[in-house]
Coordinates of C-alpha atoms and ligand atoms in Angstrom, one line a residue:
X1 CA 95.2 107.5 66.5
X2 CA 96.3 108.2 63.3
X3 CA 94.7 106.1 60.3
X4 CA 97.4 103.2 60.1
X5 CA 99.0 103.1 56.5
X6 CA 99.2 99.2 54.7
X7 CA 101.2 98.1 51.7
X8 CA 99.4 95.0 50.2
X9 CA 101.6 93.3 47.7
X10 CA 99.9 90.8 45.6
X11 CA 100.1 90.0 42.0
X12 CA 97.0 88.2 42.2
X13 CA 94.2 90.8 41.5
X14 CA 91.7 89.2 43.0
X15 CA 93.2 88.3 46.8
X16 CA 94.5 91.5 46.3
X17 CA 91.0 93.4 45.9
X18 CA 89.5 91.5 48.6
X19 CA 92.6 91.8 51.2
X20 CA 92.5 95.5 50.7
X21 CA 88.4 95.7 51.1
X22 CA 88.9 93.7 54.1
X23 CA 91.5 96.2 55.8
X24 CA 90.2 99.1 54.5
X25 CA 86.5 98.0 56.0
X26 CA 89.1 97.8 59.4
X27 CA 89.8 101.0 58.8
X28 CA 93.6 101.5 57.1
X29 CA 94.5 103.0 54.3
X30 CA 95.4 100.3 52.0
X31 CA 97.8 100.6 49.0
X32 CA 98.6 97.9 46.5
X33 CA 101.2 97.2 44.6
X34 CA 101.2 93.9 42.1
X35 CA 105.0 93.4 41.4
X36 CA 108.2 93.7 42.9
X37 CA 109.6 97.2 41.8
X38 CA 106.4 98.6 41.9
X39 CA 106.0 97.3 45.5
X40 CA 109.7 99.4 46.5
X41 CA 108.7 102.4 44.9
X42 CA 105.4 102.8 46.8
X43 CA 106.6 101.8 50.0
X44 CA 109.3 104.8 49.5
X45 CA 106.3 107.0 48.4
X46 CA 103.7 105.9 51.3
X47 CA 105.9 105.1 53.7
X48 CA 103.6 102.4 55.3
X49 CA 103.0 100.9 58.7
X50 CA 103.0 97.3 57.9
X51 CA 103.7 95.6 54.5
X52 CA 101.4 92.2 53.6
X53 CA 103.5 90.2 51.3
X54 CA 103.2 87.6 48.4
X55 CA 106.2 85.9 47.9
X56 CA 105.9 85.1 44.1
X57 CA 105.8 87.8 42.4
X58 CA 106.6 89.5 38.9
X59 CA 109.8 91.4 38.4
X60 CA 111.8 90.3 41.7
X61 CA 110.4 88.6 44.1
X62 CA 108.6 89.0 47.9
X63 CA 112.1 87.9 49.4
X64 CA 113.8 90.9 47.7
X65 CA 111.1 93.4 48.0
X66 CA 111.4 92.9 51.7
X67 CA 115.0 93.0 51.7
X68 CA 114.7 96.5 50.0
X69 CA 112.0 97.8 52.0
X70 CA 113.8 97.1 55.3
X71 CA 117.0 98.6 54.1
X72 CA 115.2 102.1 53.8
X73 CA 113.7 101.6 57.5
X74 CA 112.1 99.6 59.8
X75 CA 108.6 98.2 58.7
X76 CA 106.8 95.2 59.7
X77 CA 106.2 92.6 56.8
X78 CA 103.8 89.7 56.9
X79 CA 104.8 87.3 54.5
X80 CA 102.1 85.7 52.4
X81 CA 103.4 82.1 51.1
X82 CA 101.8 79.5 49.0
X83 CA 102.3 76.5 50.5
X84 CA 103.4 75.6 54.5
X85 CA 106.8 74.3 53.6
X86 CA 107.2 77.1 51.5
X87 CA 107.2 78.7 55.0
X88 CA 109.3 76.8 56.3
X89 CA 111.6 77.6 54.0
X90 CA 112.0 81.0 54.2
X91 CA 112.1 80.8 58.3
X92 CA 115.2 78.9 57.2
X93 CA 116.5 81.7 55.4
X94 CA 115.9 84.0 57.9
X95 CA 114.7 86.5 55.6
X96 CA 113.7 89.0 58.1
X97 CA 109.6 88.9 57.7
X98 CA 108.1 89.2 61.3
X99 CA 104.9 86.9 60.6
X100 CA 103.9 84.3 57.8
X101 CA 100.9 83.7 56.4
X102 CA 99.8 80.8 54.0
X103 CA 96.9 80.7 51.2
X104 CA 94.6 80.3 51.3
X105 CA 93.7 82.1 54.1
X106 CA 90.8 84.1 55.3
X107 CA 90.3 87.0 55.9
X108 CA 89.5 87.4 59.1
X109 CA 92.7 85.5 59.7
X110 CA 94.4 88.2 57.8
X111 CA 93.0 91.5 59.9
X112 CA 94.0 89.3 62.9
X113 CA 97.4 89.4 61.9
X114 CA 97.4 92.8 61.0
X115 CA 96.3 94.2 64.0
X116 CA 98.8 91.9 66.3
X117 CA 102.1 92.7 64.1
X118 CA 101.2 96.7 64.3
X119 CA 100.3 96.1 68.3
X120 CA 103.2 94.4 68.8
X121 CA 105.4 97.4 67.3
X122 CA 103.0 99.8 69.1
X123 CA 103.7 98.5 72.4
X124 CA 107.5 98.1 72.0
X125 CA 108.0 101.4 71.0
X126 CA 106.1 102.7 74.2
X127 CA 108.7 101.0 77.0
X128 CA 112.2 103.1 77.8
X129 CA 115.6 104.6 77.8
X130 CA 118.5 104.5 75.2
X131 CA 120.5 102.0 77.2
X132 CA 124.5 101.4 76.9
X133 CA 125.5 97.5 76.9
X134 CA 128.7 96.9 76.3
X135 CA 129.3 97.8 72.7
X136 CA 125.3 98.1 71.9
X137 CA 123.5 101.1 72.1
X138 CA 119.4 100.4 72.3
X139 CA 117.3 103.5 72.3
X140 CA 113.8 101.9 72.2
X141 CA 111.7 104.9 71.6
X142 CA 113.5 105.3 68.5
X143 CA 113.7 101.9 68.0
X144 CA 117.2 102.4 67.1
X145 CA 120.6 100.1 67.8
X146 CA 123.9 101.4 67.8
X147 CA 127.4 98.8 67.4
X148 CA 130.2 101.0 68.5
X149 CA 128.4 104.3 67.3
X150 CA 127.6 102.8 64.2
X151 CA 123.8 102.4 63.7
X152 CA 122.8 98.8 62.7
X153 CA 119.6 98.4 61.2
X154 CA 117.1 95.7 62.0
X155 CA 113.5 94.4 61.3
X156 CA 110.8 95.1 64.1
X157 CA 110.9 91.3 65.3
X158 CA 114.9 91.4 65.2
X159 CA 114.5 94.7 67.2
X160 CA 112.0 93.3 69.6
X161 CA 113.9 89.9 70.0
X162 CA 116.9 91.9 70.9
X163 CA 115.5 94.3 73.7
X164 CA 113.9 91.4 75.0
X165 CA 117.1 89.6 75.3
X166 CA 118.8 92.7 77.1
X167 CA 115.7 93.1 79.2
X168 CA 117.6 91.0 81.0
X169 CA 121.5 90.9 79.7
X170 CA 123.3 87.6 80.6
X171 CA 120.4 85.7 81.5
X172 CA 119.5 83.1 79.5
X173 CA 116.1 83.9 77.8
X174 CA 114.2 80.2 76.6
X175 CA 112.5 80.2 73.2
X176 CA 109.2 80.2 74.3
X177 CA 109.4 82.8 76.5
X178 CA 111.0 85.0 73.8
X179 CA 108.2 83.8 71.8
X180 CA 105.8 85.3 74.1
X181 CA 107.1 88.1 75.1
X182 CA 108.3 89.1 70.9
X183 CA 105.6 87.6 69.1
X184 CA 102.5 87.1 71.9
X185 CA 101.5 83.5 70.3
X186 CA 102.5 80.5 69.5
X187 CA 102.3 77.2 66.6
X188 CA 104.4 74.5 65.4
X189 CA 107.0 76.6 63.5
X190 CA 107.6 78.8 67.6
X191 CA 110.9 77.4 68.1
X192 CA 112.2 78.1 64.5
X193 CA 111.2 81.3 64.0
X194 CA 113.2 82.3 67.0
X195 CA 116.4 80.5 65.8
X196 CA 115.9 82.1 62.4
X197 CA 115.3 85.7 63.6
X198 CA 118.6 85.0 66.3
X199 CA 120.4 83.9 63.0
X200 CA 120.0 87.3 61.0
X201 CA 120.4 89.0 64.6
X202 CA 123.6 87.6 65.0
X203 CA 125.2 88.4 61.4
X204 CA 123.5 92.3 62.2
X205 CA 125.3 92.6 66.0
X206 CA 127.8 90.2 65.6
X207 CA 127.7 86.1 66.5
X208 CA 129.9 86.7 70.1
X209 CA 127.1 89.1 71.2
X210 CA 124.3 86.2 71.6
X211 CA 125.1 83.0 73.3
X212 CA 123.0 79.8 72.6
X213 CA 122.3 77.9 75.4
X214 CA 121.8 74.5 73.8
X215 CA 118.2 73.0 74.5
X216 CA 117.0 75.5 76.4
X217 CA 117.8 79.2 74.2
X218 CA 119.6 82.4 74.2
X219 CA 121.4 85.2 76.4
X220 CA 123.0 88.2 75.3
X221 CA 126.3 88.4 76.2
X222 CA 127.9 91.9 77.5
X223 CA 131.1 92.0 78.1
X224 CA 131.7 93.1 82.0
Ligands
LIG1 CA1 101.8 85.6 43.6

């Protein structure tokens, strides 16, 4: 396989030296970036496979960088936060990272990460067929969605959320099988990373499009 491409964006120079030994040691290329803009302009210049991203950071910060980043194409983020309700903050916000990470971590913890977020992509990319459903269009090879010939772009997880959902349209999907099925693990936040991921799904697709089944989770709704 071709060497897998990682944007490490840290204003820290210290994490950010040993994050990027750590991967490159794994065997990516690691490029690093230690504020905002510089962060967008190297991701448009190595387009990378996977971004690992501080939150606080000089010029704009990590919530912006990602909301630029994903704009240009689908990429999965890890979000690197300070504290854990810093966290669960941002899951709040739905601001379209696919996993979080909080300092201080280790590293090991981090190449873990790594290497599930870019298998998780991997592995979604490999299944099927553009599919028709109702007004959606989801050619997963491409990892593409089309609203009434209009492309829609999404984040990896909101992609992978969404094909899971019309793996099986109409039928109600519960959170923790989405969970396994999207993310392939589990922890305390589970349930509200799935709402928050729904949420930004929803505003992408349209709020009529995904039904919540209250308690238990959510179904994709095509009209027959
Ligand atoms: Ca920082």
């Amino acid at each position: 396989m071709n060497q897998r491409r990682v944007l490490v964006v840290e204003d820290e120079p210290t994490i950010a030296q040993s994050v990027a030994a750590r991967l490159r040691g794994e065997g990516y290329l690691v490029d690093i970036a230690a504020d905002g803009p510089s962060a967008v302009s190297a991701a448009a210049a190595y387009p990378p496979d996977i971004v690992v991203l501080d939150v606080m950071l000089p010029g704009f910060d990590g919530l912006e960088v990602c909301r630029r980043i994903q704009a240009e194409r689908p990429v999965p983020v890890l979000m690197v936060t300070a504290r854990g309700d810093e966290t669960d903050m941002l899951i709040g916000l739905g601001v379209g990272a696919d996993d979080y990470l909080t300092k201080p971590f280790s590293m090991r913890e981090l190449a873990a990460r790594v290497a599930v977020l870019l298998r998780r992509v991997d592995r979604a990319a490999s299944t099927v067929v553009p599919r028709q459903l109702g007004p959606l269009r989801i050619n997963a090879a491409e990892r593409r969605v089309f609203l009434e010939e209009s492309e829609v772009h999404l984040t990896p997880t909101e992609f992978d959320l969404l094909s899971s959902l019309a793996s099986r349209p109409r039928a109600v999907h519960s959170r923790e099988q989405l969970l396994s099925t999207v993310w392939g693990w589990s922890d305390a936040f589970a349930s509200r990373t799935v709402d928050s991921h729904i949420k930004s799904l929803r505003r992408k697709i349209g709020a009529e499009l995904i039904r919540t089944v209250h308690g238990v989770g959510y179904a994709l709704e095509i009209p027959r």
